[in-house]
Short mmCIF file of C-alpha atoms in Angstrom, two decimals:
data_model
loop_
_atom_site.label_atom_id
_atom_site.label_comp_id
_atom_site.label_asym_id
_atom_site.label_seq_id
_atom_site.Cartn_x
_atom_site.Cartn_y
_atom_site.Cartn_z
CA MET X 928 0.00 0.00 0.00
CA GLN X 929 3.01 2.30 0.47
CA LYS X 930 3.23 3.56 -3.11
CA LEU X 931 -0.50 4.24 -3.42
CA LEU X 932 -0.69 6.06 -0.11
CA LEU X 933 2.36 8.18 -0.95
CA ILE X 934 0.67 9.31 -4.17
CA SER X 935 -2.56 9.95 -2.26
CA VAL X 936 -0.91 12.04 0.47
CA ILE X 937 0.81 14.20 -2.14
CA THR X 938 -2.52 14.71 -3.91
CA PHE X 939 -4.38 15.50 -0.68
CA THR X 940 -1.76 17.99 0.53
CA SER X 941 -1.65 19.92 -2.73
CA CYS X 942 -5.47 20.04 -2.94
CA LEU X 943 -5.89 21.14 0.67
CA SER X 944 -3.47 24.00 0.21
CA GLN X 945 -5.44 25.30 -2.76
CA THR X 946 -8.94 25.26 -1.31
CA GLN X 947 -10.83 27.30 1.17
CA GLU X 948 -10.66 26.05 4.77
CA GLN X 949 -13.88 24.39 5.91
CA ALA X 950 -15.90 25.27 8.95
CA PRO X 951 -14.79 22.69 11.53
CA ASP X 952 -18.32 21.90 12.68
CA ILE X 953 -19.39 20.34 9.33
CA LEU X 954 -18.52 16.67 9.80
CA PRO X 955 -19.14 14.18 6.94
CA GLY X 956 -20.38 10.69 7.71
CA ALA X 957 -16.87 9.22 7.65
CA TYR X 958 -16.07 11.28 10.77
CA GLN X 959 -18.85 9.57 12.76
CA LEU X 960 -16.74 6.55 13.69
CA GLU X 961 -18.85 5.81 16.74
CA SER X 962 -21.85 5.29 14.44
CA TYR X 963 -20.39 2.76 12.02
CA LEU X 964 -17.45 1.01 13.70
CA PRO X 965 -19.87 -1.19 15.70
CA LEU X 966 -21.51 -2.21 12.38
CA ILE X 967 -18.25 -3.46 10.84
CA LYS X 968 -16.29 -4.74 13.83
CA ASP X 969 -15.19 -8.37 13.36
CA LYS X 970 -16.59 -8.39 9.81
CA LYS X 971 -14.96 -8.73 6.42
CA VAL X 972 -15.26 -5.27 4.89
CA GLY X 973 -15.24 -4.01 1.33
CA LEU X 974 -14.75 -0.33 0.55
CA THR X 975 -15.81 1.73 -2.46
CA VAL X 976 -13.56 4.77 -2.16
CA ASN X 977 -11.15 7.11 -3.89
CA HIS X 978 -8.84 9.99 -2.96
CA SER X 979 -11.75 11.99 -1.51
CA SER X 980 -12.45 9.40 1.21
CA LEU X 981 -10.80 11.41 3.94
CA ILE X 982 -11.15 11.99 7.65
CA GLY X 983 -9.26 15.23 7.98
CA THR X 984 -6.11 14.56 5.96
CA LYS X 985 -6.07 10.81 6.68
CA HIS X 986 -7.52 8.32 4.23
CA LEU X 987 -10.41 6.12 5.36
CA THR X 988 -8.42 2.95 4.63
CA ASP X 989 -5.69 4.04 7.05
CA THR X 990 -8.20 5.02 9.73
CA LEU X 991 -10.06 1.71 9.55
CA GLN X 992 -6.87 -0.35 9.55
CA SER X 993 -5.69 1.55 12.63
CA GLN X 994 -8.96 0.39 14.25
CA GLN X 995 -8.16 -3.25 13.34
CA ILE X 996 -10.98 -3.40 10.79
CA ASN X 997 -10.53 -6.27 8.33
CA ILE X 998 -10.51 -4.63 4.87
CA VAL X 999 -10.47 -7.42 2.31
CA LYS X 1000 -11.03 -5.49 -0.90
CA VAL X 1001 -11.18 -1.89 -2.17
CA PHE X 1002 -13.25 -0.86 -5.21
CA THR X 1003 -12.60 2.41 -7.05
CA PRO X 1004 -14.62 4.55 -9.51
CA GLU X 1005 -13.63 6.58 -12.57
CA HIS X 1006 -10.27 8.37 -12.14
CA GLY X 1007 -8.96 5.58 -9.89
CA PHE X 1008 -7.87 5.38 -6.27
CA THR X 1009 -5.76 8.55 -6.43
CA GLY X 1010 -8.32 10.53 -8.46
CA THR X 1011 -5.70 11.60 -11.00
CA LEU X 1012 -6.52 9.51 -14.09
CA SER X 1013 -8.07 11.17 -17.16
CA ASP X 1014 -11.73 10.78 -18.03
CA GLY X 1015 -12.14 7.53 -19.94
CA GLU X 1016 -8.66 6.32 -18.97
CA LYS X 1017 -8.36 2.59 -18.20
CA VAL X 1018 -7.69 1.84 -14.53
CA GLU X 1019 -5.23 -0.94 -13.74
CA TYR X 1020 -3.76 -1.97 -10.38
CA ASP X 1021 -0.88 -4.07 -9.19
CA SER X 1022 -2.40 -5.44 -5.99
CA SER X 1023 0.98 -6.62 -4.79
CA GLU X 1024 1.56 -3.00 -3.77
CA ALA X 1025 -1.36 -3.01 -1.29
CA SER X 1026 -2.40 -4.93 1.80
CA PHE X 1027 -5.77 -5.60 0.16
CA GLU X 1028 -6.97 -6.22 -3.38
CA LEU X 1029 -7.82 -3.17 -5.50
CA VAL X 1030 -10.61 -3.50 -8.10
CA SER X 1031 -11.61 -0.85 -10.66
CA LEU X 1032 -15.33 -0.29 -11.28
CA TYR X 1033 -14.75 1.69 -14.44
CA GLY X 1034 -14.58 0.56 -18.04
CA LYS X 1035 -15.94 -2.90 -18.85
CA ASN X 1036 -16.24 -3.87 -15.16
CA LYS X 1037 -18.71 -1.28 -13.84
CA LYS X 1038 -20.60 -3.62 -11.53
CA PRO X 1039 -18.89 -5.86 -8.94
CA THR X 1040 -19.18 -9.52 -9.82
CA GLU X 1041 -20.20 -12.27 -7.43
CA ALA X 1042 -16.59 -13.49 -7.41
CA GLN X 1043 -15.29 -10.00 -6.62
CA LEU X 1044 -17.71 -9.75 -3.69
CA ALA X 1045 -16.82 -13.16 -2.28
CA ASN X 1046 -15.93 -13.06 1.45
CA ILE X 1047 -17.29 -9.52 1.87
CA GLU X 1048 -19.92 -9.16 4.59
CA VAL X 1049 -20.44 -5.39 4.53
CA MET X 1050 -19.64 -2.71 1.93
CA ILE X 1051 -18.83 0.91 2.76
CA PHE X 1052 -19.31 3.61 0.11
CA ASP X 1053 -17.50 6.88 0.80
CA ILE X 1054 -16.91 9.13 -2.23
CA GLN X 1055 -17.37 12.89 -2.64
CA ASP X 1056 -20.03 13.71 -5.26
CA VAL X 1057 -20.81 17.09 -6.88
CA GLY X 1058 -24.57 16.75 -7.35
CA ALA X 1059 -24.88 16.40 -11.15
CA ARG X 1060 -26.67 13.45 -12.75
CA PHE X 1061 -23.87 12.78 -15.23
CA TYR X 1062 -21.10 12.66 -12.61
CA THR X 1063 -20.34 8.94 -12.70
CA TYR X 1064 -19.64 8.33 -9.01
CA ILE X 1065 -23.39 7.96 -8.37
CA SER X 1066 -23.62 5.42 -11.20
CA THR X 1067 -20.87 3.42 -9.51
CA MET X 1068 -22.84 3.67 -6.26
CA HIS X 1069 -25.92 2.29 -8.04
CA TYR X 1070 -24.06 -0.77 -9.34
CA VAL X 1071 -22.42 -1.39 -5.95
CA MET X 1072 -25.83 -1.29 -4.25
CA GLU X 1073 -27.32 -3.57 -6.88
CA ALA X 1074 -24.53 -6.14 -6.67
CA CYS X 1075 -24.61 -6.12 -2.88
CA ALA X 1076 -28.40 -6.59 -2.88
CA GLU X 1077 -28.00 -9.61 -5.15
CA ASN X 1078 -25.37 -11.08 -2.83
CA ASP X 1079 -26.98 -10.27 0.55
CA ILE X 1080 -24.29 -7.77 1.55
CA GLN X 1081 -25.12 -4.78 3.71
CA VAL X 1082 -24.22 -1.34 2.32
CA ILE X 1083 -23.21 1.60 4.51
CA ILE X 1084 -23.09 5.05 2.89
CA LEU X 1085 -20.80 7.52 4.64
CA ASP X 1086 -22.55 10.71 3.54
CA ARG X 1087 -20.82 13.90 2.42
CA PRO X 1088 -22.19 17.39 1.60
CA ASN X 1089 -23.31 18.16 -1.94
CA PRO X 1090 -21.62 21.41 -3.09
CA ASN X 1091 -24.48 21.90 -5.58
CA GLY X 1092 -27.10 20.74 -3.10
CA SER X 1093 -28.89 24.06 -2.61
CA TYR X 1094 -31.09 23.79 -5.71
CA VAL X 1095 -32.79 21.40 -8.13
CA ASP X 1096 -32.93 22.12 -11.87
CA GLY X 1097 -32.73 20.81 -15.42
CA PRO X 1098 -34.64 18.26 -17.49
CA VAL X 1099 -35.52 14.94 -15.85
CA LEU X 1100 -33.93 11.93 -17.55
CA ASP X 1101 -36.03 10.06 -20.09
CA THR X 1102 -35.12 6.43 -19.34
CA ALA X 1103 -34.87 5.77 -23.09
CA TYR X 1104 -31.54 7.61 -22.78
CA ARG X 1105 -30.32 5.76 -19.71
CA SER X 1106 -26.53 5.28 -19.65
CA PHE X 1107 -23.58 5.36 -17.26
CA VAL X 1108 -23.78 9.19 -17.35
CA GLY X 1109 -27.47 9.09 -16.44
CA MET X 1110 -29.03 6.03 -14.81
CA HIS X 1111 -32.02 7.44 -12.94
CA PRO X 1112 -35.12 9.53 -13.76
CA ILE X 1113 -33.75 12.57 -11.97
CA PRO X 1114 -32.90 16.10 -13.19
CA ILE X 1115 -29.40 17.23 -14.12
CA ILE X 1116 -29.03 18.91 -10.71
CA HIS X 1117 -30.81 16.62 -8.26
CA GLY X 1118 -30.03 18.53 -5.05
CA MET X 1119 -29.35 15.39 -2.99
CA THR X 1120 -26.40 13.93 -1.15
CA VAL X 1121 -25.24 10.43 -2.09
CA GLY X 1122 -26.92 9.16 1.07
CA GLU X 1123 -30.25 10.73 0.20
CA LEU X 1124 -30.01 9.56 -3.41
CA ALA X 1125 -29.10 6.02 -2.30
CA GLN X 1126 -32.29 5.92 -0.23
CA MET X 1127 -34.30 7.10 -3.23
CA ILE X 1128 -32.70 4.55 -5.59
CA ASN X 1129 -33.41 1.78 -3.09
CA SER X 1130 -36.98 2.73 -2.19
CA GLU X 1131 -38.15 3.70 -5.67
CA GLY X 1132 -37.21 0.27 -7.02
CA TRP X 1133 -34.56 1.54 -9.43
CA LEU X 1134 -32.18 -1.35 -8.80
CA ALA X 1135 -32.47 -4.29 -11.22
CA ASN X 1136 -35.79 -6.12 -10.86
CA GLY X 1137 -36.76 -3.78 -8.03
CA ILE X 1138 -34.41 -5.57 -5.64
CA LYS X 1139 -33.69 -3.84 -2.30
CA VAL X 1140 -30.36 -3.63 -0.49
CA ASP X 1141 -29.84 -3.58 3.28
CA LEU X 1142 -28.88 0.10 3.44
CA SER X 1143 -27.62 2.37 6.21
CA VAL X 1144 -26.66 6.03 5.85
CA ILE X 1145 -24.28 7.69 8.29
CA LYS X 1146 -25.38 11.32 8.25
CA ILE X 1147 -23.36 14.52 8.05
CA LYS X 1148 -23.32 16.63 11.20
CA ASN X 1149 -24.12 20.34 11.14
CA TRP X 1150 -24.87 20.76 7.45
CA SER X 1151 -28.02 21.68 5.55
CA HIS X 1152 -28.86 22.05 1.87
CA SER X 1153 -28.83 25.84 2.18
CA GLN X 1154 -25.14 25.84 3.14
CA ILE X 1155 -22.52 26.32 0.43
CA TYR X 1156 -19.76 23.76 0.96
CA SER X 1157 -16.24 24.29 -0.38
CA LEU X 1158 -14.69 20.86 -0.97
CA PRO X 1159 -11.42 20.18 0.91
CA VAL X 1160 -10.13 18.05 -1.97
CA ASN X 1161 -10.66 18.16 -5.73
CA PRO X 1162 -13.33 15.53 -6.51
CA SER X 1163 -11.84 14.73 -9.93
CA PRO X 1164 -8.90 15.99 -12.04
CA ASN X 1165 -10.87 18.54 -14.07
CA LEU X 1166 -12.83 20.11 -11.23
CA PRO X 1167 -10.00 21.98 -9.50
CA ASN X 1168 -11.94 24.60 -7.53
CA ASP X 1169 -15.34 25.87 -6.36
CA LEU X 1170 -15.94 27.81 -9.58
CA SER X 1171 -15.50 24.76 -11.81
CA ILE X 1172 -17.70 22.67 -9.51
CA SER X 1173 -20.48 25.27 -9.60
CA LEU X 1174 -20.27 25.64 -13.41
CA TYR X 1175 -20.00 21.93 -14.09
CA PRO X 1176 -23.77 21.18 -14.34
CA SER X 1177 -24.15 23.84 -17.05
CA LEU X 1178 -20.86 23.45 -18.92
CA CYS X 1179 -20.71 19.64 -18.98
CA LEU X 1180 -23.40 19.69 -21.67
CA PHE X 1181 -20.73 21.14 -23.99
CA GLU X 1182 -19.00 17.74 -23.88
CA GLY X 1183 -21.79 16.61 -26.22
CA THR X 1184 -20.87 19.30 -28.76
CA ILE X 1185 -17.90 20.32 -30.89
CA MET X 1186 -16.77 22.77 -28.18
CA SER X 1187 -13.92 22.29 -25.70
CA VAL X 1188 -14.54 22.85 -21.98
CA GLY X 1189 -10.90 23.63 -21.32
CA ARG X 1190 -9.59 20.14 -20.63
CA GLY X 1191 -5.81 20.26 -20.95
CA THR X 1192 -5.59 23.78 -19.48
CA GLU X 1193 -5.26 25.24 -15.98
CA HIS X 1194 -8.96 26.18 -16.02
CA PRO X 1195 -11.14 23.22 -17.06
CA PHE X 1196 -14.89 23.77 -16.76
CA GLN X 1197 -14.26 27.50 -16.38
CA GLN X 1198 -14.04 28.28 -20.10
CA ILE X 1199 -15.34 27.03 -23.44
CA GLY X 1200 -13.81 27.34 -26.87
CA HIS X 1201 -13.30 26.14 -30.42
CA PRO X 1202 -10.72 26.95 -33.11
CA GLU X 1203 -13.46 28.48 -35.29
CA TYR X 1204 -15.39 30.37 -32.60
CA PRO X 1205 -16.08 33.85 -34.04
CA ASP X 1206 -15.49 35.82 -30.83
CA THR X 1207 -11.69 35.97 -30.52
CA MET X 1208 -11.38 38.09 -27.36
CA HIS X 1209 -10.53 35.03 -25.23
CA TYR X 1210 -8.53 31.96 -26.19
CA PHE X 1211 -6.73 28.95 -24.70
CA ILE X 1212 -4.49 26.20 -26.07
CA PRO X 1213 -5.16 22.66 -24.72
CA THR X 1214 -2.09 20.51 -24.03
CA PRO X 1215 -1.93 17.06 -22.39
CA ASN X 1216 -1.71 17.06 -18.61
CA GLU X 1217 -2.27 14.61 -15.75
CA GLY X 1218 -6.06 14.88 -15.84
CA ALA X 1219 -6.42 15.18 -19.61
CA LYS X 1220 -4.08 12.98 -21.60
CA TRP X 1221 -6.02 13.46 -24.84
CA PRO X 1222 -7.63 16.93 -24.72
CA PRO X 1223 -9.82 17.98 -27.64
CA TYR X 1224 -8.05 20.38 -30.04
CA GLU X 1225 -4.64 19.60 -28.59
CA ASP X 1226 -2.11 22.37 -29.36
CA GLN X 1227 -4.74 24.41 -31.20
CA LYS X 1228 -5.80 27.93 -30.30
CA CYS X 1229 -9.43 27.75 -29.11
CA PHE X 1230 -11.41 31.00 -29.00
CA GLY X 1231 -14.41 31.34 -26.76
CA ARG X 1232 -15.67 32.48 -23.39
CA SER X 1233 -14.16 32.47 -19.91
CA TRP X 1234 -15.54 32.61 -16.36
CA VAL X 1235 -12.07 32.49 -14.76
CA GLY X 1236 -11.81 34.79 -11.76
CA GLN X 1237 -15.55 35.01 -11.17
CA SER X 1238 -17.29 33.90 -7.99
CA PRO X 1239 -18.90 30.43 -7.96
CA GLN X 1240 -22.31 30.42 -9.64
CA TYR X 1241 -24.63 27.94 -7.93
CA SER X 1242 -27.33 27.91 -10.59
CA PHE X 1243 -28.05 26.13 -13.87
CA SER X 1244 -28.11 28.06 -17.13
CA LEU X 1245 -28.63 27.18 -20.79
CA GLN X 1246 -27.53 30.61 -21.98
CA PRO X 1247 -23.87 29.68 -22.67
CA LEU X 1248 -24.99 26.67 -24.71
CA ILE X 1249 -27.67 28.55 -26.67
CA LYS X 1250 -25.30 31.45 -27.42
CA ALA X 1251 -22.46 29.14 -28.54
CA TYR X 1252 -24.81 27.22 -30.85
CA GLN X 1253 -26.07 30.44 -32.42
CA GLN X 1254 -22.57 31.88 -32.86
CA MET X 1255 -21.05 28.72 -34.31
CA GLY X 1256 -23.94 28.18 -36.74
CA LYS X 1257 -22.83 24.62 -37.54
CA ASP X 1258 -25.07 21.67 -38.40
CA ASP X 1259 -22.67 19.31 -36.61
CA PHE X 1260 -22.58 21.36 -33.38
CA PHE X 1261 -24.19 18.52 -31.38
CA ASN X 1262 -23.07 14.89 -31.32
CA ASP X 1263 -24.81 11.71 -30.12
CA TYR X 1264 -23.31 12.05 -26.65
CA PHE X 1265 -25.35 15.20 -26.07
CA LYS X 1266 -28.61 13.28 -25.76
CA ARG X 1267 -27.14 11.04 -23.08
CA LEU X 1268 -25.84 14.02 -21.10
CA ALA X 1269 -29.13 15.90 -21.46
CA GLY X 1270 -31.07 12.71 -20.73
CA THR X 1271 -33.52 13.54 -23.49
CA ASN X 1272 -33.64 14.16 -27.25
CA LEU X 1273 -35.89 17.19 -26.77
CA LEU X 1274 -33.31 19.72 -25.54
CA GLN X 1275 -31.22 19.58 -28.71
CA LYS X 1276 -34.33 20.00 -30.88
CA GLN X 1277 -35.48 22.98 -28.81
CA ILE X 1278 -32.13 24.75 -29.14
CA GLU X 1279 -31.97 24.04 -32.88
CA GLU X 1280 -35.50 25.44 -33.26
CA GLY X 1281 -34.39 28.70 -31.62
CA GLN X 1282 -36.45 28.41 -28.44
CA THR X 1283 -35.50 30.69 -25.55
CA GLU X 1284 -34.34 29.34 -22.22
CA ALA X 1285 -37.66 30.37 -20.67
CA GLN X 1286 -39.58 28.38 -23.27
CA ILE X 1287 -37.35 25.34 -22.80
CA ARG X 1288 -37.73 25.49 -19.03
CA GLN X 1289 -41.51 25.41 -19.32
CA SER X 1290 -41.30 22.06 -21.09
CA TRP X 1291 -39.42 20.33 -18.28
CA GLU X 1292 -41.24 22.01 -15.37
CA PRO X 1293 -44.00 19.35 -14.83
CA ALA X 1294 -41.51 16.46 -14.53
CA LEU X 1295 -39.21 18.61 -12.40
CA LEU X 1296 -42.04 19.44 -10.01
CA GLU X 1297 -42.98 15.76 -9.73
CA PHE X 1298 -39.38 14.89 -8.90
CA LYS X 1299 -39.17 17.59 -6.23
CA LEU X 1300 -42.25 16.21 -4.52
CA SER X 1301 -40.87 12.67 -4.59
CA ARG X 1302 -37.42 13.84 -3.45
CA LYS X 1303 -38.82 15.29 -0.21
CA LYS X 1304 -39.38 11.82 1.27
CA TYR X 1305 -35.65 11.06 1.17
CA LEU X 1306 -34.12 14.31 2.41
CA LEU X 1307 -31.98 13.95 5.54
CA TYR X 1308 -30.99 17.61 5.84
CA GLU X 1309 -33.65 20.29 5.71
#
């Protein structure tokens, strides 16, 4: 485990030094040791974790091992255990470096197999989410819950604040467009923590064949949905600060277009651009880096729009997308991935037809209202 933990500590230290210090009274579920250690004592434990699974600056694996908890296997989501791998990059581990087996749940192996779950009696899920439907950590959580339900394994969610948890917005997913970047009939910004969403997934029968998992949620202390939460560690390589996290729900839709969102620069998800964008006041040049090995338009000058230096914007807007479409004026502006990100085929049609944001919002309001009413049953933090 030495090599992995060394990488992790370096990552944690650099991230902590770059982010705003948190109020000490907001304590994620992982901090509530007294609530979950009795549930896992003398049991064979599996963990679904990554670099964000921290108690202070110490990783959850280290904390549990110091408490003589028997960790038999660790599962990791997209971006790997250290959270540094590029989007779409294959995750491979040499388990001889660790005191337990490491298994990637990204790529072809998204759902734990029966063999991979053998000898596990309880599974802990502790990963920092950002509250957007297409952020794949919640899809990994779904498959972990489903596999554990099928194998009679208890799941414990160590809950963490949702930095975009103060509002709910966007079109609700049409299940005809269900994919790994959108598995549930929820809006783009669902306004729930992973613990709240896990309860909804379980109770609404969204797991395969309506199966239910034995689920426990260890709550956050001293946090509510109205509180803005600055993450103490970058949740993934291309969300480096509060501004990118707040813009992510709006700007991620550009990943289904010909535009770049600034991958391969110092400001991903804080700017958009394209080599042929007509407004040339702002530009950036993508180059490969740790979190973006294959950035779109590598080494090309991309003109566009920047939000760098602005305050975080905790709201969802279609205006950047509508404006970029109108300015580019290209028939191939959207690609097939856009429908999966949007969770519907209607949004692209509406933008192409020239509808305003207000008109588009009216079309998704009934389903959004229905979701909000259903969501209330699962909220743990008023």
